[in-house]
Amino acid sequence: MYISYETIGNLPFFNKFKDKFYDLKVRQNLEYIAKNYKKVQKRLQQKSKKGPLRVVFYVYDDTKWKCQSLYDLLDEDKSFEVEILVTKNAAKNKDNPSYQTIEDVKKTYEFFANKKMNVKYAYDIKKKRFIPFKKFKPDIIIYQHPWYVETSQGPVVCSKFALTYYVPYYFPTTTAPHDYHLRFHLYIEKYCVFDEITKKLYVKKMKNHGKNVIVTGQPSFDYFHNNIRQEKEFIIYAPHWSICKKSVAYGTFEWNGKFLLDYAKKHPQQKWVFKPHPLLFKALIDNNIMSKQEAKNYFNEWDKIGLKFESGDYFDLFLRSKMMITDCSTFLGEYFLTENPLIHLISKDATPFNETVNQVIENYYKATNIEELSKLLEQLPENDIMKTKRINAVNNLGFKNINASQNILNDIKSTLDIHSS
């Protein structure tokens, strides 16, 4: 039996026994999912012998679309029909940095439509309500986001009719609970992680001992394996949004944001790209670092001297760049594949990194203040003394030649006993 939050929340004595009810809900839902999984697996095994299976991607933010290689691989395989379902996340508070508007939903839809991909709305724009995934008759659902997933589109309800995979849009960089301790992580049937180090951590930390975790690699890395290195043109400045100590606190914008804009203005011979995290603008305002007008002015200044890049389709930009300056944790892993120099902007309040990322950042330049950053900018990207060490590390750490999308496809076929393609 599936127990909804709404049912529990309406009980008059709920607050007194809230934790116990949540534990009961989780146990009941896990039993429900396990029972459904066996039935769905058997049904899909039979269906796959008669025709293609329907695979859908759950997406609510185009800037975090990281599964293009997986989509393309599935789309080429005759065993599958693939589609993007664009929805809205379920954040209700307008003060929440993740809150979305109808315009956000339309923007994400247009992103895929412009790429001529198979895309549908899973949110009714006119009626302002979520469309249950059941109506789309998916056989396999691939999630990229674990947060603010509406119930009728979530893994518990959908376990009744579909096999669910979670392929994180970001490269997990910490040992913090948000990567393994959400109910979503337990409810998903296949949780795809980058490497054995990550799996070992989750086996130790997760309540289910990581029994749904599989090692596949990161689909966002596939682009760097499949594309030729291009002419190096840009220096990318990519600030993270987490400038509040209550968050992962990677953000360092307060001490380098204005400095780097001024530096770029003084060095017009360089081509600059401003690649802010999608939540940075709002975070600057919410944390009283800038007024709304000041933030607008700051972003507009980058438009005047270079390229402001806010799309999720940024891997080609990475390959065309000569260096990155960032405090964004996911980029530490993704940019590693370019073999270009990176200046890692360090926050003293940052959440500690996991073992894999610690091995990566040993091969980057580090700046904790303006003085250190200035010296590095005088040296780089021309005098890249860590280049050989970094290239060797890319190979030694196993970042190259991992075809994550193929690994995920192989797991789907193995799970469902699919032999044709």
Short mmCIF file of C-alpha atoms in Angstrom, two decimals:
data_model
loop_
_atom_site.label_atom_id
_atom_site.label_comp_id
_atom_site.label_asym_id
_atom_site.label_seq_id
_atom_site.Cartn_x
_atom_site.Cartn_y
_atom_site.Cartn_z
CA MET A 1 0.00 0.00 0.00
CA TYR A 2 1.29 3.46 -0.90
CA ILE A 3 0.97 5.94 1.99
CA SER A 4 0.92 9.59 0.93
CA TYR A 5 2.32 12.48 2.94
CA GLU A 6 -1.02 14.20 2.66
CA THR A 7 -2.81 11.35 4.43
CA ILE A 8 -0.33 11.33 7.30
CA GLY A 9 -0.15 15.11 7.52
CA ASN A 10 -3.89 15.46 8.07
CA LEU A 11 -3.91 13.29 11.18
CA PRO A 12 -4.52 15.50 14.26
CA PHE A 13 -1.73 13.93 16.35
CA PHE A 14 0.76 13.89 13.48
CA ASN A 15 3.28 16.36 14.88
CA LYS A 16 3.71 14.41 18.11
CA PHE A 17 4.62 11.21 16.30
CA LYS A 18 5.94 12.69 13.06
CA ASP A 19 9.25 10.80 12.94
CA LYS A 20 7.59 7.46 13.63
CA PHE A 21 5.02 8.06 10.92
CA TYR A 22 7.72 9.00 8.43
CA ASP A 23 9.59 5.80 9.28
CA LEU A 24 6.37 3.84 8.82
CA LYS A 25 5.76 5.57 5.49
CA VAL A 26 9.23 4.73 4.24
CA ARG A 27 8.95 1.07 5.24
CA GLN A 28 5.52 0.71 3.67
CA ASN A 29 6.60 2.44 0.48
CA LEU A 30 9.72 0.29 0.14
CA GLU A 31 7.58 -2.83 0.46
CA TYR A 32 5.21 -1.41 -2.15
CA ILE A 33 8.10 -0.66 -4.54
CA ALA A 34 9.70 -4.08 -4.07
CA LYS A 35 6.41 -5.83 -4.84
CA ASN A 36 5.88 -3.66 -7.92
CA TYR A 37 9.43 -4.13 -9.20
CA LYS A 38 9.08 -7.87 -9.71
CA LYS A 39 5.79 -7.46 -11.57
CA VAL A 40 7.06 -4.59 -13.74
CA GLN A 41 10.30 -6.40 -14.55
CA LYS A 42 8.40 -9.48 -15.69
CA ARG A 43 5.94 -7.41 -17.74
CA LEU A 44 8.70 -5.45 -19.47
CA GLN A 45 10.66 -8.59 -20.23
CA GLN A 46 7.62 -9.91 -22.08
CA LYS A 47 6.81 -6.60 -23.75
CA SER A 48 10.38 -6.14 -25.03
CA LYS A 49 10.00 -9.31 -27.11
CA LYS A 50 7.06 -7.80 -28.99
CA GLY A 51 8.23 -4.24 -29.58
CA PRO A 52 10.14 -1.22 -28.27
CA LEU A 53 9.93 -0.07 -24.65
CA ARG A 54 9.08 3.55 -23.83
CA VAL A 55 11.88 5.38 -22.03
CA VAL A 56 11.19 8.86 -20.66
CA PHE A 57 13.50 11.40 -19.04
CA TYR A 58 12.12 13.42 -16.12
CA VAL A 59 13.41 16.99 -16.64
CA TYR A 60 12.52 20.32 -15.05
CA ASP A 61 15.64 22.40 -15.72
CA ASP A 62 17.41 22.54 -19.09
CA THR A 63 20.54 24.04 -17.52
CA LYS A 64 21.03 20.72 -15.72
CA TRP A 65 20.47 18.47 -18.71
CA LYS A 66 23.41 16.03 -18.63
CA CYS A 67 22.03 12.94 -20.34
CA GLN A 68 22.31 13.82 -24.03
CA SER A 69 24.67 10.92 -24.75
CA LEU A 70 22.29 8.49 -23.03
CA TYR A 71 19.28 9.91 -24.87
CA ASP A 72 21.09 9.58 -28.22
CA LEU A 73 22.16 6.02 -27.50
CA LEU A 74 18.63 4.95 -26.56
CA ASP A 75 17.17 6.80 -29.53
CA GLU A 76 19.45 4.84 -31.89
CA ASP A 77 18.45 1.49 -30.37
CA LYS A 78 15.41 -0.20 -31.92
CA SER A 79 14.55 -1.77 -28.56
CA PHE A 80 13.43 1.63 -27.26
CA GLU A 81 11.32 4.69 -27.93
CA VAL A 82 12.68 7.69 -26.06
CA GLU A 83 11.07 10.96 -24.96
CA ILE A 84 11.71 13.97 -22.75
CA LEU A 85 8.95 14.86 -20.26
CA VAL A 86 9.30 18.48 -19.21
CA THR A 87 7.67 19.29 -15.90
CA LYS A 88 7.85 21.83 -13.09
CA ASN A 89 9.48 21.05 -9.79
CA ALA A 90 7.20 20.96 -6.74
CA ALA A 91 8.84 23.76 -4.73
CA LYS A 92 5.92 25.88 -3.46
CA ASN A 93 7.62 28.73 -1.59
CA LYS A 94 8.52 31.62 -3.89
CA ASP A 95 11.43 32.46 -1.59
CA ASN A 96 12.94 29.05 -2.30
CA PRO A 97 15.91 29.43 -4.73
CA SER A 98 14.58 26.36 -6.59
CA TYR A 99 11.06 27.79 -7.10
CA GLN A 100 9.99 27.72 -10.74
CA THR A 101 7.55 29.75 -12.80
CA ILE A 102 5.54 28.80 -15.87
CA GLU A 103 8.13 30.67 -17.92
CA ASP A 104 10.82 28.34 -16.57
CA VAL A 105 8.80 25.35 -17.77
CA LYS A 106 8.31 26.87 -21.23
CA LYS A 107 12.01 27.72 -21.48
CA THR A 108 13.00 24.13 -20.70
CA TYR A 109 10.51 22.78 -23.25
CA GLU A 110 11.86 25.11 -25.95
CA PHE A 111 15.42 23.99 -25.19
CA PHE A 112 14.57 20.44 -26.27
CA ALA A 113 12.17 21.45 -29.04
CA ASN A 114 14.86 23.58 -30.64
CA LYS A 115 17.18 20.57 -30.64
CA LYS A 116 14.47 18.61 -32.54
CA MET A 117 14.21 16.08 -29.71
CA ASN A 118 11.07 14.15 -28.76
CA VAL A 119 9.60 16.28 -26.00
CA LYS A 120 6.24 16.69 -24.25
CA TYR A 121 4.90 18.78 -21.41
CA ALA A 122 4.29 16.85 -18.19
CA TYR A 123 2.90 20.01 -16.62
CA ASP A 124 -0.37 21.50 -17.80
CA ILE A 125 0.47 25.15 -18.48
CA LYS A 126 -3.14 26.32 -18.77
CA LYS A 127 -4.54 24.45 -15.76
CA LYS A 128 -1.34 24.88 -13.74
CA ARG A 129 -1.16 21.32 -12.56
CA PHE A 130 1.08 18.29 -12.86
CA ILE A 131 0.21 15.58 -15.36
CA PRO A 132 0.64 12.14 -13.74
CA PHE A 133 3.33 10.14 -15.50
CA LYS A 134 0.95 7.20 -15.76
CA LYS A 135 -0.80 9.01 -18.62
CA PHE A 136 2.36 8.84 -20.72
CA LYS A 137 2.60 5.05 -20.31
CA PRO A 138 6.36 4.92 -19.68
CA ASP A 139 8.15 1.62 -19.20
CA ILE A 140 11.39 3.14 -17.92
CA ILE A 141 11.81 6.53 -16.24
CA ILE A 142 15.20 8.21 -15.91
CA TYR A 143 15.41 10.92 -13.24
CA GLN A 144 18.20 13.48 -12.96
CA HIS A 145 16.86 15.45 -9.98
CA PRO A 146 16.16 14.06 -6.49
CA TRP A 147 14.54 17.23 -5.12
CA TYR A 148 10.97 18.57 -5.34
CA VAL A 149 9.59 15.68 -7.36
CA GLU A 150 5.80 15.81 -7.39
CA THR A 151 4.13 12.64 -6.04
CA SER A 152 2.33 11.47 -9.21
CA GLN A 153 5.62 11.80 -11.11
CA GLY A 154 7.80 10.33 -8.38
CA PRO A 155 9.45 6.90 -8.07
CA VAL A 156 7.00 5.46 -5.54
CA VAL A 157 3.84 6.00 -7.58
CA CYS A 158 5.64 5.27 -10.85
CA SER A 159 7.05 1.98 -9.53
CA LYS A 160 3.59 0.54 -10.22
CA PHE A 161 4.13 0.70 -13.99
CA ALA A 162 7.77 1.58 -14.74
CA LEU A 163 11.36 0.73 -13.93
CA THR A 164 13.06 3.79 -12.38
CA TYR A 165 16.67 4.96 -12.75
CA TYR A 166 18.40 7.91 -11.11
CA VAL A 167 21.30 9.42 -13.07
CA PRO A 168 22.41 12.54 -11.11
CA TYR A 169 22.71 15.70 -13.17
CA TYR A 170 25.69 16.69 -11.05
CA PHE A 171 28.98 14.99 -10.27
CA PRO A 172 28.67 14.10 -6.54
CA THR A 173 31.60 15.68 -4.73
CA THR A 174 30.97 15.34 -1.00
CA THR A 175 30.24 12.78 1.69
CA ALA A 176 27.23 14.85 2.78
CA PRO A 177 23.82 13.16 3.32
CA HIS A 178 22.10 15.04 0.47
CA ASP A 179 23.76 12.59 -1.95
CA TYR A 180 22.52 9.38 -0.30
CA HIS A 181 20.16 10.02 2.61
CA LEU A 182 17.00 11.29 0.89
CA ARG A 183 13.92 9.07 0.69
CA PHE A 184 14.24 9.44 -3.08
CA HIS A 185 17.57 7.58 -2.97
CA LEU A 186 15.86 4.63 -1.29
CA TYR A 187 12.80 4.65 -3.53
CA ILE A 188 14.66 4.63 -6.84
CA GLU A 189 15.24 1.15 -8.24
CA LYS A 190 18.62 1.85 -9.88
CA TYR A 191 20.91 4.58 -8.52
CA CYS A 192 23.77 5.19 -10.98
CA VAL A 193 27.04 6.39 -9.42
CA PHE A 194 30.40 7.38 -10.87
CA ASP A 195 32.83 4.88 -9.37
CA GLU A 196 33.47 2.10 -6.86
CA ILE A 197 34.69 4.63 -4.28
CA THR A 198 31.30 6.32 -4.34
CA LYS A 199 29.45 3.01 -4.19
CA LYS A 200 31.51 1.90 -1.21
CA LEU A 201 30.58 5.10 0.64
CA TYR A 202 26.86 4.70 -0.12
CA VAL A 203 26.86 1.04 0.89
CA LYS A 204 28.19 2.20 4.25
CA LYS A 205 25.89 5.21 4.66
CA MET A 206 22.54 4.33 3.05
CA LYS A 207 19.77 2.74 5.10
CA ASN A 208 19.37 0.05 2.45
CA HIS A 209 23.15 -0.54 2.38
CA GLY A 210 23.27 0.68 -1.21
CA LYS A 211 21.52 -2.37 -2.62
CA ASN A 212 20.10 -0.27 -5.49
CA VAL A 213 23.43 1.40 -6.33
CA ILE A 214 25.20 0.50 -9.58
CA VAL A 215 28.52 1.83 -10.91
CA THR A 216 28.13 3.28 -14.41
CA GLY A 217 30.31 6.36 -14.70
CA GLN A 218 28.93 9.86 -15.39
CA PRO A 219 27.04 10.44 -18.69
CA SER A 220 28.11 14.08 -18.75
CA PHE A 221 31.70 12.86 -19.14
CA ASP A 222 30.87 10.92 -22.31
CA TYR A 223 30.91 14.08 -24.42
CA PHE A 224 34.61 14.56 -23.76
CA HIS A 225 35.39 11.03 -24.93
CA ASN A 226 33.41 11.36 -28.14
CA ASN A 227 34.46 14.80 -29.37
CA ILE A 228 37.73 16.14 -30.77
CA ARG A 229 39.60 18.87 -28.91
CA GLN A 230 39.01 22.24 -30.56
CA GLU A 231 40.83 25.56 -30.80
CA LYS A 232 41.30 27.03 -27.32
CA GLU A 233 39.65 30.44 -27.10
CA PHE A 234 38.08 31.34 -23.77
CA ILE A 235 38.77 31.76 -20.09
CA ILE A 236 35.66 30.75 -18.16
CA TYR A 237 34.63 32.27 -14.83
CA ALA A 238 32.00 30.00 -13.29
CA PRO A 239 30.86 31.05 -9.79
CA HIS A 240 28.67 28.74 -7.67
CA TRP A 241 25.53 29.93 -5.92
CA SER A 242 26.26 28.53 -2.43
CA ILE A 243 27.47 31.73 -0.74
CA CYS A 244 25.47 30.95 2.39
CA LYS A 245 27.07 28.94 5.23
CA LYS A 246 23.82 26.95 5.64
CA SER A 247 24.41 25.36 2.21
CA VAL A 248 27.42 23.38 0.94
CA ALA A 249 29.16 26.78 1.07
CA TYR A 250 31.38 26.37 -1.99
CA GLY A 251 30.59 29.90 -3.12
CA THR A 252 33.40 32.47 -3.02
CA PHE A 253 31.78 35.26 -5.03
CA GLU A 254 32.02 37.74 -2.14
CA TRP A 255 35.80 37.93 -2.34
CA ASN A 256 36.39 37.45 -6.08
CA GLY A 257 33.25 38.39 -8.05
CA LYS A 258 33.98 42.10 -8.47
CA PHE A 259 37.74 41.53 -8.78
CA LEU A 260 37.37 39.12 -11.71
CA LEU A 261 34.95 41.41 -13.54
CA ASP A 262 37.43 44.30 -13.17
CA TYR A 263 40.31 42.04 -14.21
CA ALA A 264 38.47 40.95 -17.33
CA LYS A 265 37.77 44.57 -18.25
CA LYS A 266 41.48 45.38 -17.91
CA HIS A 267 42.50 42.42 -20.08
CA PRO A 268 40.33 42.72 -23.20
CA GLN A 269 42.88 40.73 -25.21
CA GLN A 270 41.53 37.63 -23.48
CA LYS A 271 38.16 36.20 -24.47
CA TRP A 272 36.02 35.79 -21.36
CA VAL A 273 32.94 33.70 -20.61
CA PHE A 274 30.82 34.29 -17.52
CA LYS A 275 29.16 30.96 -16.64
CA PRO A 276 27.18 31.54 -13.41
CA HIS A 277 25.26 28.83 -11.61
CA PRO A 278 21.52 29.21 -12.43
CA LEU A 279 20.78 30.09 -8.78
CA LEU A 280 23.55 32.67 -8.34
CA PHE A 281 21.49 35.74 -9.27
CA LYS A 282 18.84 35.01 -6.66
CA ALA A 283 21.42 33.95 -4.07
CA LEU A 284 23.22 37.28 -4.37
CA ILE A 285 19.99 39.09 -3.56
CA ASP A 286 18.74 36.70 -0.85
CA ASN A 287 22.06 36.84 1.01
CA ASN A 288 22.20 40.66 0.84
CA ILE A 289 25.39 40.67 -1.18
CA MET A 290 23.78 42.75 -3.91
CA SER A 291 20.48 44.46 -4.49
CA LYS A 292 18.41 43.23 -7.42
CA GLN A 293 19.54 46.20 -9.52
CA GLU A 294 23.18 45.71 -8.55
CA ALA A 295 22.99 42.03 -9.55
CA LYS A 296 21.41 43.00 -12.88
CA ASN A 297 24.14 45.55 -13.48
CA TYR A 298 26.84 43.02 -12.65
CA PHE A 299 25.46 40.40 -15.05
CA ASN A 300 25.01 43.05 -17.76
CA GLU A 301 28.64 44.15 -17.41
CA TRP A 302 29.76 40.65 -18.40
CA ASP A 303 27.55 40.91 -21.50
CA LYS A 304 29.49 44.01 -22.53
CA ILE A 305 32.97 42.48 -22.32
CA GLY A 306 32.40 38.81 -23.13
CA LEU A 307 29.89 36.03 -23.34
CA LYS A 308 27.39 35.29 -20.59
CA PHE A 309 26.56 31.61 -20.95
CA GLU A 310 23.56 30.29 -19.00
CA SER A 311 22.53 27.24 -21.04
CA GLY A 312 22.93 23.63 -19.95
CA ASP A 313 24.58 22.78 -23.27
CA TYR A 314 28.04 23.87 -22.19
CA PHE A 315 30.37 20.94 -22.96
CA ASP A 316 31.43 22.31 -26.34
CA LEU A 317 32.22 25.59 -24.57
CA PHE A 318 34.48 23.68 -22.18
CA LEU A 319 36.38 22.11 -25.07
CA ARG A 320 36.82 25.51 -26.70
CA SER A 321 38.18 27.08 -23.52
CA LYS A 322 41.80 27.39 -22.41
CA MET A 323 41.18 27.70 -18.65
CA MET A 324 38.44 27.79 -16.01
CA ILE A 325 38.19 29.76 -12.78
CA THR A 326 35.52 28.24 -10.53
CA ASP A 327 34.24 27.19 -7.13
CA CYS A 328 31.52 24.98 -8.66
CA SER A 329 32.02 21.42 -7.41
CA THR A 330 30.54 19.55 -10.40
CA PHE A 331 32.78 21.45 -12.81
CA LEU A 332 35.83 20.19 -10.90
CA GLY A 333 35.06 16.73 -12.26
CA GLU A 334 33.65 17.64 -15.67
CA TYR A 335 36.42 20.08 -16.61
CA PHE A 336 39.08 17.53 -15.61
CA LEU A 337 38.41 15.71 -18.90
CA THR A 338 39.49 18.77 -20.94
CA GLU A 339 43.00 18.48 -19.43
CA ASN A 340 43.07 22.30 -19.27
CA PRO A 341 44.28 24.27 -16.23
CA LEU A 342 41.71 25.23 -13.60
CA ILE A 343 41.97 27.73 -10.76
CA HIS A 344 39.96 26.35 -7.87
CA LEU A 345 38.49 29.17 -5.77
CA ILE A 346 38.48 27.94 -2.17
CA SER A 347 35.88 28.71 0.48
CA LYS A 348 36.99 28.22 4.09
CA ASP A 349 33.44 27.14 4.97
CA ALA A 350 33.05 24.58 2.17
CA THR A 351 31.64 21.12 2.82
CA PRO A 352 34.53 18.59 2.64
CA PHE A 353 34.96 16.77 -0.66
CA ASN A 354 34.82 13.01 -1.11
CA GLU A 355 37.84 10.84 -1.85
CA THR A 356 37.45 10.92 -5.65
CA VAL A 357 37.26 14.72 -5.85
CA ASN A 358 40.17 15.16 -3.45
CA GLN A 359 42.32 13.18 -5.90
CA VAL A 360 41.13 15.39 -8.76
CA ILE A 361 41.75 18.77 -7.12
CA GLU A 362 45.33 17.83 -6.26
CA ASN A 363 45.99 18.59 -9.93
CA TYR A 364 44.44 22.07 -9.93
CA TYR A 365 45.74 25.50 -8.95
CA LYS A 366 44.21 26.90 -5.76
CA ALA A 367 43.33 30.43 -4.66
CA THR A 368 41.95 31.37 -1.25
CA ASN A 369 42.26 35.15 -1.61
CA ILE A 370 42.78 37.96 -4.13
CA GLU A 371 46.58 37.94 -3.77
CA GLU A 372 46.85 34.24 -4.64
CA LEU A 373 44.37 34.61 -7.50
CA SER A 374 46.26 37.59 -8.95
CA LYS A 375 49.55 35.68 -9.02
CA LEU A 376 47.91 32.72 -10.76
CA LEU A 377 46.32 34.99 -13.38
CA GLU A 378 49.76 36.41 -14.17
CA GLN A 379 51.03 32.87 -14.76
CA LEU A 380 48.10 31.12 -16.43
CA PRO A 381 47.03 29.76 -18.81
CA GLU A 382 50.35 30.12 -20.68
CA ASN A 383 52.72 28.80 -17.99
CA ASP A 384 50.83 25.67 -16.98
CA ILE A 385 53.44 23.88 -14.87
CA MET A 386 50.96 21.20 -13.69
CA LYS A 387 49.91 20.13 -17.18
CA THR A 388 51.82 16.83 -17.36
CA LYS A 389 50.79 15.87 -13.83
CA ARG A 390 47.15 16.63 -14.62
CA ILE A 391 47.10 14.67 -17.90
CA ASN A 392 48.62 11.66 -16.13
CA ALA A 393 46.05 11.93 -13.36
CA VAL A 394 43.14 11.94 -15.84
CA ASN A 395 44.38 8.58 -17.10
CA ASN A 396 45.43 7.10 -13.76
CA LEU A 397 42.16 7.93 -11.99
CA GLY A 398 40.14 6.17 -14.67
CA PHE A 399 38.27 9.24 -15.97
CA LYS A 400 39.00 8.36 -19.58
CA ASN A 401 37.29 5.73 -21.69
CA ILE A 402 34.36 5.16 -19.34
CA ASN A 403 31.26 5.05 -21.52
CA ALA A 404 28.62 5.73 -18.86
CA SER A 405 25.70 5.82 -21.27
CA GLN A 406 26.63 2.45 -22.70
CA ASN A 407 26.96 1.06 -19.17
CA ILE A 408 23.47 2.27 -18.27
CA LEU A 409 22.02 0.88 -21.49
CA ASN A 410 23.73 -2.45 -20.78
CA ASP A 411 22.20 -2.53 -17.30
CA ILE A 412 18.72 -1.85 -18.67
CA LYS A 413 19.07 -4.64 -21.20
CA SER A 414 20.52 -7.04 -18.65
CA THR A 415 17.76 -6.29 -16.14
CA LEU A 416 15.07 -6.86 -18.74
CA ASP A 417 16.83 -9.68 -20.62
CA ILE A 418 16.92 -7.72 -23.89
CA HIS A 419 19.23 -9.14 -26.54
CA SER A 420 18.15 -7.36 -29.74
CA SER A 421 19.04 -3.80 -30.67
#
